[in-house]
Each structure stands twice: as C-alpha cells, then as structure tokens.
Amino acid sequence: MDMEHVIGAALAGDQQAIAKLYNAYSHRVLGICYNIVGNRAVAEELSHDAFVLAFSKLDHLRNPERFDAWLSSIAANVALRYKQRHHTLVTVPVDDIPDETWIAEEPS
C-alpha cells in the first residue's frame, strides 16, 4: 500500500481511502485499546474515537510511512486517558476481611 498516496487521498476527503486505512488498521487499533482497558465494548468505542481523532488530525502526520506507529500511539493515548479518567479504587471495609487473611504477629 502506497501510504503517501492513500493518506493524500484521505486528506482530500476520499471515502474509499479512509475506508482502506480503517480496514487495514482496525484490528490493530482495537487490540491496542483492548490490551489497555480489558473490556471489549469499551475498546470498540475507544478504537472508534482513536480513528476519528486520527482522521481529524491527519494533516499533522509528517511522514506517511509512519502512519502505523502514529495511529498506534493515538490509540494507546486514547485508551490510557480513558483508563485514567475511569480508574476507580476498590475499597473493602476492614470488618469484611476474613480473620485468616491477616498475618498474625508472634508474641514478643
């Protein structure tokens, strides 16, 4: 695939070129997002977001031959930002922890 030609066509609004890029990289982007968030439904949404962001910023890509790495970086950043915003700390009341979980101190 001649990336410079395909990206140039995508920049010009060619829907076939955009679809070609999406089809070529969608599994990779989904995999990156899934590996970070661990939830397929969320990863699918984040993958979509990564493509929307990438296509809206395509004119910032300096080297079309590096599209793969550039898109992968965008996908990872989208997923990491999601994970940071939705990271919830799980807390358990001390009373709910079974006694056998505690390490007994030896008497001095």
Short mmCIF file of C-alpha atoms in Angstrom, two decimals:
data_model
loop_
_atom_site.label_atom_id
_atom_site.label_comp_id
_atom_site.label_asym_id
_atom_site.label_seq_id
_atom_site.Cartn_x
_atom_site.Cartn_y
_atom_site.Cartn_z
CA MET A 1 0.00 0.00 0.00
CA ASP A 2 1.48 3.36 -1.02
CA MET A 3 0.78 5.22 2.21
CA GLU A 4 1.61 8.64 0.82
CA HIS A 5 -0.97 8.23 -1.95
CA VAL A 6 -3.66 6.75 0.33
CA ILE A 7 -3.15 9.40 3.02
CA GLY A 8 -3.17 12.16 0.40
CA ALA A 9 -6.46 10.82 -0.92
CA ALA A 10 -7.86 10.56 2.63
CA LEU A 11 -6.84 14.17 3.29
CA ALA A 12 -8.73 15.17 0.15
CA GLY A 13 -11.85 13.51 1.57
CA ASP A 14 -11.74 10.31 -0.47
CA GLN A 15 -14.02 7.96 1.47
CA GLN A 16 -12.51 4.89 -0.18
CA ALA A 17 -9.05 5.88 1.05
CA ILE A 18 -10.39 6.47 4.55
CA ALA A 19 -12.11 3.07 4.46
CA LYS A 20 -8.91 1.46 3.21
CA LEU A 21 -6.96 2.89 6.17
CA TYR A 22 -9.68 1.88 8.61
CA ASN A 23 -9.89 -1.67 7.25
CA ALA A 24 -6.13 -2.07 7.25
CA TYR A 25 -5.64 -0.94 10.86
CA SER A 26 -8.92 -1.50 12.71
CA HIS A 27 -7.91 -4.85 14.25
CA ARG A 28 -4.60 -3.45 15.45
CA VAL A 29 -6.20 -0.35 17.00
CA LEU A 30 -8.89 -2.46 18.67
CA GLY A 31 -6.20 -4.77 20.05
CA ILE A 32 -4.22 -1.87 21.50
CA CYS A 33 -7.30 -0.42 23.17
CA TYR A 34 -8.42 -3.81 24.49
CA ASN A 35 -4.99 -4.59 25.93
CA ILE A 36 -5.11 -1.34 27.89
CA VAL A 37 -8.71 -1.29 29.14
CA GLY A 38 -9.53 -5.01 29.21
CA ASN A 39 -13.14 -4.56 28.12
CA ARG A 40 -14.14 -5.30 24.52
CA ALA A 41 -17.15 -2.97 24.37
CA VAL A 42 -15.16 -0.06 25.76
CA ALA A 43 -12.22 -0.93 23.49
CA GLU A 44 -14.51 -0.79 20.45
CA GLU A 45 -15.70 2.70 21.42
CA LEU A 46 -12.16 3.85 22.11
CA SER A 47 -11.00 2.39 18.80
CA HIS A 48 -13.65 4.45 17.04
CA ASP A 49 -12.56 7.55 18.97
CA ALA A 50 -8.93 6.93 18.01
CA PHE A 51 -9.83 6.76 14.31
CA VAL A 52 -11.96 9.90 14.49
CA LEU A 53 -9.10 11.73 16.18
CA ALA A 54 -6.52 10.38 13.74
CA PHE A 55 -8.56 11.28 10.67
CA SER A 56 -9.24 14.76 12.03
CA LYS A 57 -5.51 15.28 12.65
CA LEU A 58 -4.25 13.52 9.53
CA ASP A 59 -2.82 16.77 8.21
CA HIS A 60 -0.39 16.74 11.19
CA LEU A 61 1.21 13.47 10.08
CA ARG A 62 4.69 14.40 8.88
CA ASN A 63 5.77 11.04 7.46
CA PRO A 64 3.04 8.94 5.82
CA GLU A 65 5.24 5.85 6.03
CA ARG A 66 4.97 6.11 9.83
CA PHE A 67 1.16 6.09 9.81
CA ASP A 68 1.07 2.74 11.59
CA ALA A 69 3.18 3.94 14.53
CA TRP A 70 1.38 7.31 14.62
CA LEU A 71 -2.05 5.68 14.71
CA SER A 72 -0.91 3.15 17.32
CA SER A 73 0.30 6.00 19.52
CA ILE A 74 -3.03 7.79 19.18
CA ALA A 75 -4.93 4.61 20.08
CA ALA A 76 -2.76 3.97 23.13
CA ASN A 77 -3.13 7.55 24.33
CA VAL A 78 -6.92 7.50 23.90
CA ALA A 79 -7.16 4.25 25.88
CA LEU A 80 -4.75 5.43 28.59
CA ARG A 81 -6.68 8.68 29.05
CA TYR A 82 -9.90 6.69 29.35
CA LYS A 83 -8.33 4.40 31.91
CA GLN A 84 -7.04 7.35 33.95
CA ARG A 85 -10.46 9.04 33.96
CA HIS A 86 -12.35 5.87 34.82
CA HIS A 87 -9.96 4.28 37.25
CA THR A 88 -11.82 3.51 40.42
CA LEU A 89 -10.18 2.36 43.57
CA VAL A 90 -11.92 -0.57 45.17
CA THR A 91 -12.11 -0.34 48.93
CA VAL A 92 -13.18 -3.01 51.36
CA PRO A 93 -14.14 -2.29 54.95
CA VAL A 94 -11.69 -3.85 57.41
CA ASP A 95 -14.57 -5.71 59.08
CA ASP A 96 -15.27 -7.53 55.78
CA ILE A 97 -11.77 -9.03 55.57
CA PRO A 98 -11.74 -12.62 56.91
CA ASP A 99 -9.61 -13.19 60.00
CA GLU A 100 -7.46 -15.80 58.26
CA THR A 101 -6.33 -13.13 55.79
CA TRP A 102 -4.48 -11.20 58.46
CA ILE A 103 -0.95 -12.16 59.29
CA ALA A 104 -0.73 -12.97 62.95
CA GLU A 105 2.09 -11.34 64.83
CA GLU A 106 4.15 -13.56 67.00
CA PRO A 107 4.13 -12.56 70.66
CA SER A 108 7.35 -10.97 71.86
#
